[in-house]
Tab-separated table of C-alpha atoms and ligand atoms in Angstrom:
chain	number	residue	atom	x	y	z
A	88	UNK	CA	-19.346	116.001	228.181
A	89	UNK	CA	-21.084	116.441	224.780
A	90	UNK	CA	-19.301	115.779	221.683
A	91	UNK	CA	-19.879	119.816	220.891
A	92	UNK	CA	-18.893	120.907	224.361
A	93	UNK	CA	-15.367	118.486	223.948
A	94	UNK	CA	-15.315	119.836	220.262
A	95	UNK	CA	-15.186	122.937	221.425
A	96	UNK	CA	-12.404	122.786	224.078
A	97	UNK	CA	-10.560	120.925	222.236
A	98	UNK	CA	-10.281	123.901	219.652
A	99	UNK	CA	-9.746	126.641	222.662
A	100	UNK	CA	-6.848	125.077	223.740
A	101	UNK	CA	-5.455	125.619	220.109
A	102	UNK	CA	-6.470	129.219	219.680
A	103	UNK	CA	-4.792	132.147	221.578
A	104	UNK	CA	-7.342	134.065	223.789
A	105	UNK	CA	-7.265	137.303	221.573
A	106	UNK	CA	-8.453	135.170	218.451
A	107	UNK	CA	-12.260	135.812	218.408
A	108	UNK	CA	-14.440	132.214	217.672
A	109	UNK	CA	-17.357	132.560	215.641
A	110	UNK	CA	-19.218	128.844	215.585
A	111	UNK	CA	-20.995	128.269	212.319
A	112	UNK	CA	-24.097	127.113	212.715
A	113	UNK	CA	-25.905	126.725	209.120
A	114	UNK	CA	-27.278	123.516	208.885
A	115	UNK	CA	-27.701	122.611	212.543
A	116	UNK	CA	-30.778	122.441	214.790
A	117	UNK	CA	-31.431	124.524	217.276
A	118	UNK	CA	-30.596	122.059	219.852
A	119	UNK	CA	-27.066	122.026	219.065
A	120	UNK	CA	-26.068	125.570	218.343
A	121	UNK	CA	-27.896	125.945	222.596
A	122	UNK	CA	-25.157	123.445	223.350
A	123	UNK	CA	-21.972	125.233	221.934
A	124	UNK	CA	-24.064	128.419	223.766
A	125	UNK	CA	-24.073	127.081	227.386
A	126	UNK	CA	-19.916	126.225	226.696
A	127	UNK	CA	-19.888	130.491	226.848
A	128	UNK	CA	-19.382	131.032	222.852
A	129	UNK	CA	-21.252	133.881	221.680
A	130	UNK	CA	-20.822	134.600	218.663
A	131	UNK	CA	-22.749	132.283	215.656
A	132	UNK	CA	-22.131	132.230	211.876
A	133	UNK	CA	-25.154	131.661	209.778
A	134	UNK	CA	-25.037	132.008	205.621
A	135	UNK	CA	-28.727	132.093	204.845
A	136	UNK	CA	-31.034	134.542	205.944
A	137	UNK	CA	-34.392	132.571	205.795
A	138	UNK	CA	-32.179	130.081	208.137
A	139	UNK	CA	-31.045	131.895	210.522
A	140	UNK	CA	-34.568	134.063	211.519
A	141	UNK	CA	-36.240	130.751	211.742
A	142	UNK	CA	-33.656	129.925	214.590
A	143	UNK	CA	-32.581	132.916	215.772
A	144	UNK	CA	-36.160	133.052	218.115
A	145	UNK	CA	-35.535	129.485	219.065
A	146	UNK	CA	-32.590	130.613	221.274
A	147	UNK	CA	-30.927	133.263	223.631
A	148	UNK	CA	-31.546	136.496	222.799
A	149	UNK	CA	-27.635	137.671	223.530
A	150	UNK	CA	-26.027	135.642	221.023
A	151	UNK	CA	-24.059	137.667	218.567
A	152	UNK	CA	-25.058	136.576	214.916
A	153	UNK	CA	-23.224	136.685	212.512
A	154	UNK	CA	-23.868	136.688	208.351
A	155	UNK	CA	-21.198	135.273	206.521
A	156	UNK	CA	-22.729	134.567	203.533
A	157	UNK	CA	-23.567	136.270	200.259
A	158	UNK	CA	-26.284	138.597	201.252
A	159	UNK	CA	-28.943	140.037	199.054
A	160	UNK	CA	-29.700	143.330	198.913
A	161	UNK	CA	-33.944	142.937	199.017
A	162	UNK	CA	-32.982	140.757	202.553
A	163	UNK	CA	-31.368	143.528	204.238
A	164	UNK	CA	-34.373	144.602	205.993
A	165	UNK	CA	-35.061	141.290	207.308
A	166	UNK	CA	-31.350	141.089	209.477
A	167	UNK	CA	-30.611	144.734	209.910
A	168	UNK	CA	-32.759	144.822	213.757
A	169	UNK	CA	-30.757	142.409	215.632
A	170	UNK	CA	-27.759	140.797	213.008
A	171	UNK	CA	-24.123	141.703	215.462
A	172	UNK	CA	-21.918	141.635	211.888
A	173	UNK	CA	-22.088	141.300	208.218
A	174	UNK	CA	-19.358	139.607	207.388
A	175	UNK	CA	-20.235	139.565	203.662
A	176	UNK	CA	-20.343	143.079	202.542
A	177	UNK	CA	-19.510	142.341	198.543
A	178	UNK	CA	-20.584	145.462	196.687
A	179	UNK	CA	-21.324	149.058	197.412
A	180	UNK	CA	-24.363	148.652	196.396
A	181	UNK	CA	-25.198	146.481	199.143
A	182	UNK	CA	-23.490	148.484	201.699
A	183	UNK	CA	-25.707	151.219	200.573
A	184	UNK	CA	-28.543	149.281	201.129
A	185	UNK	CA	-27.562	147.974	204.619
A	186	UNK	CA	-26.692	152.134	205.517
A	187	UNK	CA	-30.417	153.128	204.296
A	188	UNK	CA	-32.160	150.071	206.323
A	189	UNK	CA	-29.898	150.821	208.874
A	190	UNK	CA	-30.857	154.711	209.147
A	191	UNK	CA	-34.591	153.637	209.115
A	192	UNK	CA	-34.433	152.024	212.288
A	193	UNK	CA	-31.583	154.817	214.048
A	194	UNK	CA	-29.081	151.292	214.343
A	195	UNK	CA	-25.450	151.403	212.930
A	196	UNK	CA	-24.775	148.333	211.335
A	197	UNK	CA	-21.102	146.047	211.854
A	198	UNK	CA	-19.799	145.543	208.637
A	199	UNK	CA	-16.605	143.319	207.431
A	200	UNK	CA	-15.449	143.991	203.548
A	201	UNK	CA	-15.665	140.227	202.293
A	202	UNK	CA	-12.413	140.188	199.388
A	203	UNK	CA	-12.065	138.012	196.679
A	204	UNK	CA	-8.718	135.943	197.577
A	205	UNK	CA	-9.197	132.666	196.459
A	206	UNK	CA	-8.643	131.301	192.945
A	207	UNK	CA	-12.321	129.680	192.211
A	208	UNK	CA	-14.319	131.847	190.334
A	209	UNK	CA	-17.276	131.126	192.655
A	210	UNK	CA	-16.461	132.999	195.157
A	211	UNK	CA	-17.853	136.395	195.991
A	212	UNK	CA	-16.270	139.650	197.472
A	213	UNK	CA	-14.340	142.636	196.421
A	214	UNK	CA	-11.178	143.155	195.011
A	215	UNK	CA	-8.431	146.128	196.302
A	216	UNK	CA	-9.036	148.465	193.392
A	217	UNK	CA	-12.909	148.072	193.711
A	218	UNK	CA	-12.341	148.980	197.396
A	219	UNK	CA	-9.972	151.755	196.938
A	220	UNK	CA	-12.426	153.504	194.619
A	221	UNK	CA	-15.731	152.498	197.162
A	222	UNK	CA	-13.599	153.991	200.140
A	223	UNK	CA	-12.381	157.795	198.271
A	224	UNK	CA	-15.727	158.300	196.658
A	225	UNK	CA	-18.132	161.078	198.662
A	226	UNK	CA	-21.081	158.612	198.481
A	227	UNK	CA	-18.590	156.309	200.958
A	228	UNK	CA	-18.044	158.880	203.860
A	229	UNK	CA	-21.983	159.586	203.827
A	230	UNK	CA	-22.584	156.276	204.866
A	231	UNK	CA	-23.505	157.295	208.818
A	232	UNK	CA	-25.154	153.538	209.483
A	233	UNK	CA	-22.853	151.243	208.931
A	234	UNK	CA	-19.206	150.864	210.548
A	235	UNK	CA	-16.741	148.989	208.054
A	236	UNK	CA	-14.698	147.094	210.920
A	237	UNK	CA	-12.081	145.150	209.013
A	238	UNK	CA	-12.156	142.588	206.407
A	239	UNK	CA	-13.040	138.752	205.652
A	240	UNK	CA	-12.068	136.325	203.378
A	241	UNK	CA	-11.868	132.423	201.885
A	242	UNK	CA	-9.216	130.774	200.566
A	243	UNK	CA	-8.969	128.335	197.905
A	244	UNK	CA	-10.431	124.783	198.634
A	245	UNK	CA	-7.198	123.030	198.455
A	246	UNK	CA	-4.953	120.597	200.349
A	247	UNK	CA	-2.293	122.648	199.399
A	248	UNK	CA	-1.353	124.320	202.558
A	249	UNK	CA	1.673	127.061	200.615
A	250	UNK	CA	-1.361	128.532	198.533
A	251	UNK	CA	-3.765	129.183	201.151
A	252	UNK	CA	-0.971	130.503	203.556
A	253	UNK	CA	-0.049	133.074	200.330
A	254	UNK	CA	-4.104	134.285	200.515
A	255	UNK	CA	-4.382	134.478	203.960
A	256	UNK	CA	-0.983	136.525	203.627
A	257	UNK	CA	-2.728	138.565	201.210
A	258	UNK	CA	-5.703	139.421	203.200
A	259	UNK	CA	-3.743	140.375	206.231
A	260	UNK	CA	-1.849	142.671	203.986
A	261	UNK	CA	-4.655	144.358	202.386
A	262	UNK	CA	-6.136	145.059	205.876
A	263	UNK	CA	-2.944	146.664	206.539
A	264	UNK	CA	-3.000	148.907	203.445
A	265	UNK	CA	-6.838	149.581	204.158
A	266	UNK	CA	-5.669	150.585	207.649
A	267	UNK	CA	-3.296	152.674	206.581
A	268	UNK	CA	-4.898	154.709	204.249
A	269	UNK	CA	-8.206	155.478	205.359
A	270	UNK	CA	-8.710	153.696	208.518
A	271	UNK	CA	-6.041	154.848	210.573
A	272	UNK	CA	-7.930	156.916	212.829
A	273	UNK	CA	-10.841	154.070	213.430
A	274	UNK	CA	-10.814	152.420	216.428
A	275	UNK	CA	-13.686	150.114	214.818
A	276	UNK	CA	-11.113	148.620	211.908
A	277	UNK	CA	-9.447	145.655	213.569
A	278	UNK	CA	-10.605	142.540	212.267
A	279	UNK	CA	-9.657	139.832	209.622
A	280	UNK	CA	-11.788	137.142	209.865
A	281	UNK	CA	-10.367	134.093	208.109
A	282	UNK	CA	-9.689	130.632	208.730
A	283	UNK	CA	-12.380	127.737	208.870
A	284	UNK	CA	-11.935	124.182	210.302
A	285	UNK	CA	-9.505	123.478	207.459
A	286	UNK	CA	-7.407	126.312	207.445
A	287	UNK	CA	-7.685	128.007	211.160
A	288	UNK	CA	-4.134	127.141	211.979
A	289	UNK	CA	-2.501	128.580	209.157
A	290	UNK	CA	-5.070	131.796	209.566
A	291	UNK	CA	-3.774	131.915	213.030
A	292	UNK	CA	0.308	131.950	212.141
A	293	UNK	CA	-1.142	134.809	209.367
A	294	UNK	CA	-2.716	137.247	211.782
A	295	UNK	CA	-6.153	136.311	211.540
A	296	UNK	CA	-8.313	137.818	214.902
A	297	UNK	CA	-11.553	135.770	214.136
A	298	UNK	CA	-11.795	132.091	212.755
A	299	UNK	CA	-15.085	130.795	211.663
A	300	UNK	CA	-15.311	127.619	212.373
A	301	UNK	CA	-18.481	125.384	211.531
A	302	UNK	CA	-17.655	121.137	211.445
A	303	UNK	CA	-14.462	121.230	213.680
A	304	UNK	CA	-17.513	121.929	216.210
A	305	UNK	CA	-20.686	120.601	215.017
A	306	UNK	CA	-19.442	117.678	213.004
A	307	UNK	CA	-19.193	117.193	209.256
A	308	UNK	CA	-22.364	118.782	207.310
A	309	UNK	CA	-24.664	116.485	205.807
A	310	UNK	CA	-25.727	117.372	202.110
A	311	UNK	CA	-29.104	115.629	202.417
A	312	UNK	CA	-30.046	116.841	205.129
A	313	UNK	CA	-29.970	120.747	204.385
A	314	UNK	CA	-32.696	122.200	205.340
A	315	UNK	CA	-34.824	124.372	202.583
B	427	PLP	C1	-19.482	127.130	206.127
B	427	PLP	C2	-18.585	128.292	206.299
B	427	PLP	C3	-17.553	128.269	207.257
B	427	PLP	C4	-17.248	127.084	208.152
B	427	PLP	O1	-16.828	125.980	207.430
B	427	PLP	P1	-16.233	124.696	208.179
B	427	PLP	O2	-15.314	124.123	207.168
B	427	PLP	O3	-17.385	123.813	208.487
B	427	PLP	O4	-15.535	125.148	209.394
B	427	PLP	C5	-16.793	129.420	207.399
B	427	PLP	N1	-16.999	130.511	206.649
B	427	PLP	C6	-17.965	130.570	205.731
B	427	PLP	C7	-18.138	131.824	204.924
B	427	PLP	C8	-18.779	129.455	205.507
B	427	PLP	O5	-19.747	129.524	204.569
């Protein structure tokens, strides 16, 4: 068996079944995301846009891609045909943008509210009161292309396992309060997607239902050799 194959059931036996795994795949060829394919995942993580159309054609057309990184707003256009979920909806104005592509082409678009939970500055995503006044305004419940389907977050960078259980904590509970008082009736709000190679056990004992998880699989990312 391949390194990514044992990788990779290695980390099933640790996850329970109803935990969605979403591999991340930035930085790696081709080659190996069609490996951690033919194990049966499905759904890939990529962060760049440029990236992920230059492999996305490379490989099966039924794999689920996901963005989960900061996504410009003039780069919609380029994702909204085929991407499964943006993971990284930070502003309004974006999700605006993603509804209008969205309506040109008849497709409604997955969306995941990325919020700010960490303590760098760097970053991105929403915080509660930006949401709560996104979510009551009319402009919100004219969006007909996109379907907000839970939320996503980071937590700090640190080995300091108390702090990033206290985010995680706090993301599950704002997905609770989001659920609560505007989602309740949406069978399409159900996700938190946190946890990375780092963190995915302590995402898992805080209600996370999809981990993204990118080295665990592939290996540690190389720096140098990032592509363009
Ligand atoms: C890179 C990345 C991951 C995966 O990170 P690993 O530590 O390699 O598992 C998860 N989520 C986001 C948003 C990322 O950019």
């Amino acid at each position: 068996m391949s390194d990514i194959a044992s990788n990779i059931r290695l980390l099933k036996q640790q996850i329970p079944q109803s935990v969605k795994l979403v591999a991340v795949s930035k930085t790696r060829p081709a080659n190996d995301i069609l490996e951690a394919y033919n194990t049966g995942l499905k759904y890939f993580g990529e962060n760049r846009v440029q990236e992920l159309l230059s492999k996305k054609d490379l490989l099966p057309p039924d794999i689920e891609w996901h963005l989960i990184g900061h996504l410009q707003t003039n780069k919609v256009k380029y994702v909204v045909t085929f991407i499964s979920m943006i993971q990284s909806v930070d502003t309004f104005r974006l999700l605006k943008t993603i509804n209008s592509e969205a309506h040109k082409i008849g497709r409604i678009v997955d969306c995941l509210l990325q919020i700010h939970i960490a303590e760098e500055e760097t970053k991105f995503g929403f915080n509660m009161a930006e949401i709560d006044e996104m979510v009551r305004s009319v402009e919100f419940s004219e969006l007909k292309y996109i379907r907000i389907c839970g939320v996503m977050g980071m937590a700090t960078f640190t080995d300091d396992s108390l702090q990033v259980q206290k985010e995680f904590r706090y993301l599950a509970d704002c997905f609770n309060d989001l659920k609560r008082n505007y989602f309740k009736d949406s069978e399409f709000f159900r996700e938190i997607s946190m946890g990375m190679s780092g963190d995915y056990m302590t995402a898992i004992r805080e209600g996370t239902t999809m981990i993204r998880i990118g080295s665990l699989i592939f290996g540690e990312r190389s720096k140098q050799n990032k592509p363009a």
